[in-house]
PDB file of C-alpha atoms in Angstrom:
ATOM      1  CA  MET A   1       6.968 -57.851 -23.571  1.00 44.00           C
ATOM      2  CA  LEU A   2       5.661 -55.807 -20.653  1.00 50.00           C
ATOM      3  CA  GLU A   3       1.905 -55.364 -20.779  1.00 56.00           C
ATOM      4  CA  LEU A   4      -0.118 -53.145 -18.459  1.00 54.00           C
ATOM      5  CA  SER A   5      -3.858 -53.294 -18.129  1.00 60.00           C
ATOM      6  CA  SER A   6      -5.922 -50.116 -17.992  1.00 59.00           C
ATOM      7  CA  ALA A   7      -6.592 -50.663 -14.275  1.00 61.00           C
ATOM      8  CA  GLU A   8      -2.897 -51.097 -13.465  1.00 63.00           C
ATOM      9  CA  LEU A   9      -1.954 -48.068 -15.544  1.00 62.00           C
ATOM     10  CA  SER A  10      -4.672 -45.955 -13.928  1.00 63.00           C
ATOM     11  CA  ARG A  11      -3.531 -46.976 -10.460  1.00 66.00           C
ATOM     12  CA  TRP A  12       0.123 -46.323 -11.246  1.00 68.00           C
ATOM     13  CA  VAL A  13      -0.638 -42.860 -12.606  1.00 66.00           C
ATOM     14  CA  ALA A  14      -2.961 -42.019  -9.708  1.00 67.00           C
ATOM     15  CA  SER A  15      -0.437 -43.071  -7.068  1.00 73.00           C
ATOM     16  CA  TYR A  16       2.028 -40.501  -8.381  1.00 78.00           C
ATOM     17  CA  LEU A  17      -0.282 -37.854  -9.831  1.00 81.00           C
ATOM     18  CA  TRP A  18      -2.285 -37.233  -6.657  1.00 82.00           C
ATOM     19  CA  VAL A  19       0.891 -36.987  -4.592  1.00 85.00           C
ATOM     20  CA  LEU A  20       2.274 -34.515  -7.126  1.00 87.00           C
ATOM     21  CA  PHE A  21      -0.779 -32.269  -6.817  1.00 88.00           C
ATOM     22  CA  ARG A  22      -0.416 -31.951  -3.043  1.00 87.00           C
ATOM     23  CA  ILE A  23       3.349 -31.411  -3.102  1.00 89.00           C
ATOM     24  CA  ALA A  24       3.203 -28.924  -5.975  1.00 89.00           C
ATOM     25  CA  SER A  25       0.433 -26.941  -4.245  1.00 89.00           C
ATOM     26  CA  VAL A  26       2.574 -26.565  -1.129  1.00 89.00           C
ATOM     27  CA  LEU A  27       5.635 -25.482  -3.108  1.00 88.00           C
ATOM     28  CA  MET A  28       3.617 -22.973  -5.130  1.00 87.00           C
ATOM     29  CA  THR A  29       2.127 -21.246  -2.066  1.00 86.00           C
ATOM     30  CA  MET A  30       4.669 -21.569   0.754  1.00 85.00           C
ATOM     31  CA  PRO A  31       7.137 -18.756   1.581  1.00 83.00           C
ATOM     32  CA  VAL A  32      10.580 -18.564  -0.059  1.00 82.00           C
ATOM     33  CA  PHE A  33       9.983 -21.402  -2.560  1.00 82.00           C
ATOM     34  CA  GLY A  34       6.550 -20.150  -3.604  1.00 78.00           C
ATOM     35  CA  THR A  35       7.692 -16.616  -4.430  1.00 76.00           C
ATOM     36  CA  GLN A  36       8.612 -15.132  -7.789  1.00 75.00           C
ATOM     37  CA  LEU A  37      12.293 -15.366  -6.858  1.00 77.00           C
ATOM     38  CA  VAL A  38      12.201 -19.105  -7.610  1.00 80.00           C
ATOM     39  CA  PRO A  39      11.316 -19.907 -11.246  1.00 83.00           C
ATOM     40  CA  THR A  40       8.223 -22.012 -11.796  1.00 82.00           C
ATOM     41  CA  ARG A  41      10.258 -24.599 -13.692  1.00 87.00           C
ATOM     42  CA  ILE A  42      12.559 -25.106 -10.681  1.00 87.00           C
ATOM     43  CA  ARG A  43       9.583 -25.553  -8.357  1.00 87.00           C
ATOM     44  CA  LEU A  44       8.084 -28.087 -10.760  1.00 87.00           C
ATOM     45  CA  TYR A  45      11.318 -30.069 -10.944  1.00 89.00           C
ATOM     46  CA  PHE A  46      11.578 -30.054  -7.158  1.00 89.00           C
ATOM     47  CA  ALA A  47       7.956 -31.211  -6.856  1.00 89.00           C
ATOM     48  CA  LEU A  48       8.600 -34.062  -9.300  1.00 88.00           C
ATOM     49  CA  ALA A  49      11.714 -35.130  -7.390  1.00 89.00           C
ATOM     50  CA  LEU A  50       9.839 -35.170  -4.077  1.00 89.00           C
ATOM     51  CA  THR A  51       6.979 -37.079  -5.682  1.00 87.00           C
ATOM     52  CA  LEU A  52       9.298 -39.814  -6.922  1.00 87.00           C
ATOM     53  CA  LEU A  53      10.738 -40.166  -3.411  1.00 87.00           C
ATOM     54  CA  VAL A  54       7.494 -39.948  -1.434  1.00 85.00           C
ATOM     55  CA  ALA A  55       4.977 -41.843  -3.587  1.00 80.00           C
ATOM     56  CA  PRO A  56       6.419 -45.372  -3.004  1.00 81.00           C
ATOM     57  CA  GLN A  57       6.337 -44.831   0.788  1.00 81.00           C
ATOM     58  CA  ILE A  58       2.774 -43.619   1.319  1.00 78.00           C
ATOM     59  CA  PRO A  59      -0.256 -45.814   2.141  1.00 75.00           C
ATOM     60  CA  GLU A  60      -2.111 -47.455  -0.701  1.00 74.00           C
ATOM     61  CA  VAL A  61      -4.240 -45.049  -2.713  1.00 71.00           C
ATOM     62  CA  PRO A  62      -7.764 -45.916  -3.943  1.00 67.00           C
ATOM     63  CA  THR A  63      -8.211 -47.297  -7.445  1.00 67.00           C
ATOM     64  CA  LEU A  64     -10.566 -45.111  -9.481  1.00 65.00           C
ATOM     65  CA  ASP A  65     -11.329 -44.467 -13.098  1.00 63.00           C
ATOM     66  CA  ALA A  66      -9.081 -41.678 -14.359  1.00 61.00           C
ATOM     67  CA  LEU A  67     -12.035 -39.785 -15.876  1.00 65.00           C
ATOM     68  CA  SER A  68     -14.552 -40.304 -13.082  1.00 68.00           C
ATOM     69  CA  LEU A  69     -15.943 -37.538 -10.906  1.00 75.00           C
ATOM     70  CA  SER A  70     -14.355 -39.041  -7.785  1.00 74.00           C
ATOM     71  CA  THR A  71     -10.912 -38.646  -9.337  1.00 75.00           C
ATOM     72  CA  TRP A  72     -11.439 -34.932  -9.914  1.00 80.00           C
ATOM     73  CA  VAL A  73     -12.768 -34.527  -6.383  1.00 82.00           C
ATOM     74  CA  ILE A  74      -9.615 -36.132  -4.958  1.00 81.00           C
ATOM     75  CA  ILE A  75      -7.447 -33.885  -7.145  1.00 82.00           C
ATOM     76  CA  ALA A  76      -9.288 -30.821  -5.828  1.00 84.00           C
ATOM     77  CA  GLU A  77      -8.817 -32.066  -2.245  1.00 84.00           C
ATOM     78  CA  GLN A  78      -5.064 -32.493  -2.742  1.00 85.00           C
ATOM     79  CA  ILE A  79      -4.743 -28.993  -4.189  1.00 87.00           C
ATOM     80  CA  LEU A  80      -6.806 -27.580  -1.323  1.00 85.00           C
ATOM     81  CA  ILE A  81      -4.726 -29.367   1.333  1.00 85.00           C
ATOM     82  CA  GLY A  82      -1.442 -28.235  -0.209  1.00 86.00           C
ATOM     83  CA  ALA A  83      -2.620 -24.633  -0.637  1.00 86.00           C
ATOM     84  CA  ALA A  84      -3.855 -24.522   2.965  1.00 83.00           C
ATOM     85  CA  MET A  85      -0.490 -25.756   4.243  1.00 85.00           C
ATOM     86  CA  GLY A  86       1.388 -23.153   2.220  1.00 86.00           C
ATOM     87  CA  PHE A  87      -0.980 -20.383   3.236  1.00 83.00           C
ATOM     88  CA  SER A  88      -0.606 -21.223   6.936  1.00 81.00           C
ATOM     89  CA  LEU A  89       3.147 -20.687   6.541  1.00 83.00           C
ATOM     90  CA  GLN A  90       2.572 -17.416   4.699  1.00 83.00           C
ATOM     91  CA  LEU A  91       0.899 -16.080   7.853  1.00 80.00           C
ATOM     92  CA  LEU A  92       4.245 -16.291   9.655  1.00 81.00           C
ATOM     93  CA  PHE A  93       5.854 -13.993   7.088  1.00 82.00           C
ATOM     94  CA  GLN A  94       2.896 -11.639   6.747  1.00 80.00           C
ATOM     95  CA  VAL A  95       2.990 -10.986  10.504  1.00 81.00           C
ATOM     96  CA  HIS A  96       6.428  -9.406  10.150  1.00 80.00           C
ATOM     97  CA  VAL A  97       5.462  -7.570   6.953  1.00 79.00           C
ATOM     98  CA  LEU A  98       2.481  -6.029   8.719  1.00 79.00           C
ATOM     99  CA  ALA A  99       4.647  -5.147  11.728  1.00 80.00           C
ATOM    100  CA  GLY A 100       7.103  -3.394   9.417  1.00 79.00           C
ATOM    101  CA  GLN A 101       4.271  -1.436   7.806  1.00 80.00           C
ATOM    102  CA  ILE A 102       3.011  -0.278  11.206  1.00 78.00           C
ATOM    103  CA  VAL A 103       6.471   0.806  12.378  1.00 79.00           C
ATOM    104  CA  ALA A 104       7.141   2.584   9.068  1.00 78.00           C
ATOM    105  CA  MET A 105       3.934   4.596   9.347  1.00 77.00           C
ATOM    106  CA  GLN A 106       4.759   5.652  12.902  1.00 75.00           C
ATOM    107  CA  MET A 107       8.308   6.803  12.102  1.00 75.00           C
ATOM    108  CA  GLY A 108       7.375   8.684   8.936  1.00 70.00           C
ATOM    109  CA  LEU A 109       8.725   6.183   6.417  1.00 68.00           C
ATOM    110  CA  GLY A 110       5.364   5.053   5.139  1.00 63.00           C
ATOM    111  CA  PHE A 111       5.969   6.899   1.868  1.00 65.00           C
ATOM    112  CA  ALA A 112       9.362   5.195   1.366  1.00 63.00           C
ATOM    113  CA  SER A 113       8.455   2.040  -0.507  1.00 64.00           C
ATOM    114  CA  MET A 114      10.264  -0.332  -2.825  1.00 63.00           C
ATOM    115  CA  ASN A 115       9.324  -3.224  -5.029  1.00 62.00           C
ATOM    116  CA  ASP A 116       9.200  -6.580  -3.282  1.00 63.00           C
ATOM    117  CA  PRO A 117      10.656  -9.056  -5.809  1.00 61.00           C
ATOM    118  CA  SER A 118       9.159 -12.034  -3.996  1.00 61.00           C
ATOM    119  CA  MET A 119       5.554 -10.825  -4.230  1.00 62.00           C
ATOM    120  CA  GLY A 120       5.758  -8.341  -7.103  1.00 62.00           C
ATOM    121  CA  ILE A 121       4.206  -5.473  -5.120  1.00 65.00           C
ATOM    122  CA  SER A 122       5.454  -2.281  -3.463  1.00 68.00           C
ATOM    123  CA  VAL A 123       5.949  -2.421   0.293  1.00 70.00           C
ATOM    124  CA  ALA A 124       7.513  -0.124   2.873  1.00 72.00           C
ATOM    125  CA  VAL A 125      11.287  -0.319   3.200  1.00 75.00           C
ATOM    126  CA  VAL A 126      11.013  -1.307   6.875  1.00 77.00           C
ATOM    127  CA  ALA A 127       8.631  -4.140   5.971  1.00 77.00           C
ATOM    128  CA  GLN A 128      11.093  -5.309   3.315  1.00 80.00           C
ATOM    129  CA  VAL A 129      13.883  -5.381   5.921  1.00 80.00           C
ATOM    130  CA  PHE A 130      11.706  -7.505   8.201  1.00 82.00           C
ATOM    131  CA  THR A 131      10.856  -9.828   5.285  1.00 81.00           C
ATOM    132  CA  MET A 132      14.504 -10.412   4.356  1.00 83.00           C
ATOM    133  CA  LEU A 133      15.410 -11.004   8.005  1.00 84.00           C
ATOM    134  CA  VAL A 134      12.616 -13.534   8.529  1.00 85.00           C
ATOM    135  CA  THR A 135      13.519 -15.310   5.280  1.00 85.00           C
ATOM    136  CA  LEU A 136      17.126 -15.733   6.403  1.00 86.00           C
ATOM    137  CA  LEU A 137      16.005 -16.972   9.826  1.00 85.00           C
ATOM    138  CA  PHE A 138      13.562 -19.414   8.219  1.00 86.00           C
ATOM    139  CA  LEU A 139      16.313 -20.955   6.097  1.00 86.00           C
ATOM    140  CA  ALA A 140      19.016 -20.815   8.794  1.00 87.00           C
ATOM    141  CA  MET A 141      16.797 -22.668  11.285  1.00 84.00           C
ATOM    142  CA  ASN A 142      15.874 -25.367   8.715  1.00 84.00           C
ATOM    143  CA  GLY A 143      12.262 -24.321   8.522  1.00 83.00           C
ATOM    144  CA  HIS A 144      12.053 -25.598   4.943  1.00 84.00           C
ATOM    145  CA  LEU A 145      13.163 -29.064   6.086  1.00 86.00           C
ATOM    146  CA  VAL A 146      10.490 -29.114   8.787  1.00 86.00           C
ATOM    147  CA  VAL A 147       7.879 -28.224   6.181  1.00 86.00           C
ATOM    148  CA  VAL A 148       9.000 -31.113   3.962  1.00 86.00           C
ATOM    149  CA  GLU A 149       8.854 -33.465   6.950  1.00 87.00           C
ATOM    150  CA  VAL A 150       5.299 -32.397   7.818  1.00 86.00           C
ATOM    151  CA  LEU A 151       4.317 -32.657   4.152  1.00 86.00           C
ATOM    152  CA  VAL A 152       5.550 -36.249   3.903  1.00 86.00           C
ATOM    153  CA  GLU A 153       3.883 -37.119   7.208  1.00 86.00           C
ATOM    154  CA  SER A 154       0.594 -35.656   5.988  1.00 84.00           C
ATOM    155  CA  PHE A 155       0.173 -38.537   3.513  1.00 83.00           C
ATOM    156  CA  THR A 156      -0.062 -40.878   6.516  1.00 83.00           C
ATOM    157  CA  THR A 157      -2.134 -38.728   8.868  1.00 80.00           C
ATOM    158  CA  LEU A 158      -4.351 -37.378   6.074  1.00 79.00           C
ATOM    159  CA  PRO A 159      -4.268 -40.132   3.431  1.00 79.00           C
ATOM    160  CA  ILE A 160      -5.345 -39.647  -0.154  1.00 77.00           C
ATOM    161  CA  GLY A 161      -8.986 -40.464  -0.717  1.00 68.00           C
ATOM    162  CA  GLU A 162     -10.154 -39.678   2.800  1.00 67.00           C
ATOM    163  CA  THR A 163     -13.153 -37.388   2.899  1.00 60.00           C
ATOM    164  CA  LEU A 164     -12.316 -33.990   4.368  1.00 60.00           C
ATOM    165  CA  ALA A 165     -14.482 -32.191   6.872  1.00 56.00           C
ATOM    166  CA  VAL A 166     -14.898 -28.496   7.436  1.00 51.00           C
ATOM    167  CA  THR A 167     -13.243 -28.873  10.841  1.00 50.00           C
ATOM    168  CA  ASP A 168      -9.969 -29.838   9.127  1.00 52.00           C
ATOM    169  CA  PHE A 169      -9.472 -26.183   8.174  1.00 54.00           C
ATOM    170  CA  GLU A 170     -11.053 -24.411  11.142  1.00 56.00           C
ATOM    171  CA  ALA A 171      -7.664 -24.129  12.894  1.00 54.00           C
ATOM    172  CA  LEU A 172      -6.387 -22.102   9.942  1.00 55.00           C
ATOM    173  CA  VAL A 173      -9.480 -19.900   9.727  1.00 56.00           C
ATOM    174  CA  TYR A 174      -9.247 -18.967  13.412  1.00 57.00           C
ATOM    175  CA  ARG A 175      -5.680 -17.668  12.948  1.00 59.00           C
ATOM    176  CA  PHE A 176      -6.556 -14.537  10.988  1.00 58.00           C
ATOM    177  CA  SER A 177      -6.952 -12.433  14.143  1.00 61.00           C
ATOM    178  CA  TRP A 178      -3.609 -13.787  15.367  1.00 65.00           C
ATOM    179  CA  VAL A 179      -1.819 -12.093  12.457  1.00 65.00           C
ATOM    180  CA  MET A 180      -2.882  -8.573  13.458  1.00 66.00           C
ATOM    181  CA  ALA A 181      -2.339  -9.186  17.175  1.00 71.00           C
ATOM    182  CA  SER A 182       1.154 -10.622  16.655  1.00 72.00           C
ATOM    183  CA  ALA A 183       2.139  -7.776  14.312  1.00 71.00           C
ATOM    184  CA  ILE A 184       1.103  -5.194  16.890  1.00 72.00           C
ATOM    185  CA  LEU A 185       3.031  -7.018  19.622  1.00 74.00           C
ATOM    186  CA  ILE A 186       6.188  -7.023  17.476  1.00 76.00           C
ATOM    187  CA  GLY A 187       5.939  -3.313  16.718  1.00 73.00           C
ATOM    188  CA  LEU A 188       4.522  -2.251  20.106  1.00 76.00           C
ATOM    189  CA  PRO A 189       7.884  -1.100  21.604  1.00 77.00           C
ATOM    190  CA  ALA A 190       8.595   1.070  18.563  1.00 77.00           C
ATOM    191  CA  ILE A 191       5.015   2.374  18.460  1.00 77.00           C
ATOM    192  CA  THR A 192       5.129   3.331  22.157  1.00 79.00           C
ATOM    193  CA  ALA A 193       8.535   5.021  21.883  1.00 77.00           C
ATOM    194  CA  LEU A 194       7.542   7.004  18.798  1.00 76.00           C
ATOM    195  CA  LEU A 195       4.271   8.011  20.429  1.00 78.00           C
ATOM    196  CA  ILE A 196       6.229   9.466  23.347  1.00 79.00           C
ATOM    197  CA  VAL A 197       8.453  11.364  20.883  1.00 77.00           C
ATOM    198  CA  ASN A 198       5.411  12.799  19.086  1.00 75.00           C
ATOM    199  CA  LEU A 199       3.817  13.778  22.396  1.00 78.00           C
ATOM    200  CA  SER A 200       7.036  15.568  23.351  1.00 77.00           C
ATOM    201  CA  PHE A 201       6.931  17.550  20.136  1.00 74.00           C
ATOM    202  CA  GLY A 202       3.311  18.409  20.847  1.00 74.00           C
ATOM    203  CA  VAL A 203       4.224  19.760  24.287  1.00 76.00           C
ATOM    204  CA  MET A 204       7.080  21.794  22.747  1.00 73.00           C
ATOM    205  CA  MET A 205       4.754  23.282  20.144  1.00 72.00           C
ATOM    206  CA  ARG A 206       2.234  24.155  22.843  1.00 73.00           C
ATOM    207  CA  ALA A 207       4.872  25.796  25.046  1.00 73.00           C
ATOM    208  CA  ALA A 208       6.571  27.686  22.197  1.00 69.00           C
ATOM    209  CA  PRO A 209       4.138  28.240  19.297  1.00 69.00           C
ATOM    210  CA  GLN A 210       6.724  30.275  17.409  1.00 68.00           C
ATOM    211  CA  LEU A 211       8.837  27.140  16.807  1.00 66.00           C
ATOM    212  CA  ASN A 212       8.422  25.539  13.410  1.00 68.00           C
ATOM    213  CA  ILE A 213       7.922  22.067  14.806  1.00 65.00           C
ATOM    214  CA  PHE A 214       7.284  20.533  11.391  1.00 66.00           C
ATOM    215  CA  SER A 215      10.744  21.447  10.095  1.00 68.00           C
ATOM    216  CA  ILE A 216      12.534  19.883  13.055  1.00 69.00           C
ATOM    217  CA  GLY A 217      10.014  17.249  14.096  1.00 67.00           C
ATOM    218  CA  PHE A 218      10.157  15.075  10.978  1.00 71.00           C
ATOM    219  CA  PRO A 219      13.956  14.581  10.839  1.00 74.00           C
ATOM    220  CA  LEU A 220      14.134  14.008  14.594  1.00 75.00           C
ATOM    221  CA  THR A 221      11.289  11.494  14.450  1.00 75.00           C
ATOM    222  CA  LEU A 222      13.052   9.723  11.615  1.00 76.00           C
ATOM    223  CA  VAL A 223      16.359   9.564  13.528  1.00 78.00           C
ATOM    224  CA  PHE A 224      14.652   8.323  16.696  1.00 79.00           C
ATOM    225  CA  GLY A 225      12.702   5.808  14.631  1.00 76.00           C
ATOM    226  CA  LEU A 226      15.855   4.362  13.086  1.00 78.00           C
ATOM    227  CA  PHE A 227      17.461   4.097  16.525  1.00 81.00           C
ATOM    228  CA  ILE A 228      14.383   2.401  17.961  1.00 79.00           C
ATOM    229  CA  LEU A 229      14.272   0.057  14.979  1.00 78.00           C
ATOM    230  CA  TRP A 230      17.916  -0.883  15.596  1.00 81.00           C
ATOM    231  CA  VAL A 231      17.093  -1.677  19.237  1.00 79.00           C
ATOM    232  CA  LEU A 232      13.966  -3.586  18.187  1.00 76.00           C
ATOM    233  CA  LEU A 233      15.922  -5.876  15.859  1.00 76.00           C
ATOM    234  CA  SER A 234      17.943  -7.207  18.797  1.00 76.00           C
ATOM    235  CA  ASN A 235      14.893  -9.168  20.002  1.00 76.00           C
ATOM    236  CA  VAL A 236      13.661 -10.398  16.623  1.00 76.00           C
ATOM    237  CA  LEU A 237      15.173 -13.873  17.048  1.00 77.00           C
ATOM    238  CA  GLY A 238      13.228 -14.643  20.232  1.00 77.00           C
ATOM    239  CA  GLN A 239       9.977 -13.374  18.737  1.00 77.00           C
ATOM    240  CA  TYR A 240      10.549 -15.291  15.528  1.00 80.00           C
ATOM    241  CA  GLN A 241      11.212 -18.558  17.355  1.00 80.00           C
ATOM    242  CA  GLU A 242       7.943 -18.262  19.268  1.00 79.00           C
ATOM    243  CA  LEU A 243       5.896 -17.333  16.196  1.00 80.00           C
ATOM    244  CA  ALA A 244       7.558 -20.010  14.046  1.00 81.00           C
ATOM    245  CA  ALA A 245       6.875 -22.664  16.682  1.00 80.00           C
ATOM    246  CA  ASN A 246       3.191 -21.692  16.756  1.00 78.00           C
ATOM    247  CA  ALA A 247       2.976 -21.670  12.962  1.00 78.00           C
ATOM    248  CA  LEU A 248       4.507 -25.143  12.671  1.00 79.00           C
ATOM    249  CA  VAL A 249       2.251 -26.501  15.416  1.00 78.00           C
ATOM    250  CA  TRP A 250      -0.778 -25.183  13.509  1.00 77.00           C
ATOM    251  CA  LEU A 251       0.594 -26.692  10.319  1.00 78.00           C
ATOM    252  CA  ARG A 252       0.811 -30.112  11.975  1.00 79.00           C
ATOM    253  CA  ALA A 253      -2.669 -29.695  13.447  1.00 75.00           C
ATOM    254  CA  LEU A 254      -3.998 -28.854   9.983  1.00 75.00           C
ATOM    255  CA  VAL A 255      -2.884 -32.247   8.629  1.00 73.00           C
ATOM    256  CA  ARG A 256      -3.794 -34.068  11.869  1.00 67.00           C
ATOM    257  CA  ALA A 257      -0.154 -34.780  12.648  1.00 57.00           C
ATOM    258  CA  GLY A 258      -0.520 -33.917  16.324  1.00 55.00           C
TER     259      GLY A 258
END
């Protein structure tokens, strides 16, 4: 009859449970898989499957009492590491959402909003178009596979039980300003073109005050905005590749993977 001591049972549970906490935290916060479009049960099943594959291949985990304070500290560290990895990937998507919001406000579509099923909030239609486009590019370029690779590698570069320092997350904290700057750079061509259109309408109104510029300015601005948006989408792939490369480099730096 198979008999397991309390120490062996505690170590066996810890070797899988701590890995599960990190993997589940990433899947619950990362784009695409961490949205409301994917049921929580599916994410949990996927996390369990990855845990069963990854746990036997990682370095040896420390043996601790299951009810000790150190165990709860390690669990909190795994959740924090996984959430930070998922949040760093969310920045890549929020850059394009913010760019869509800026372009929508400039072209007069800021009031046209729709429910975002992935986040459960209302966003501008242009921002939703950017979100769907980035999601398709992320999946088409195997971004989800790269994330899984970095996640598995993180158990070697950032092993379970190692004490974390504040500097482990400073690379992520310093990226907040990058989100706004990148969003403005994406929407800068459209912002500049629409600014020129609005200035032209201002000159027309100054030269001929009797013209009702509001009745003709809004539809023309909307038409020009849609045309500019169509031209802007032709360069989305190049911008996405650069931003995605930076985001994945930061993700690897966050887990000390180089």
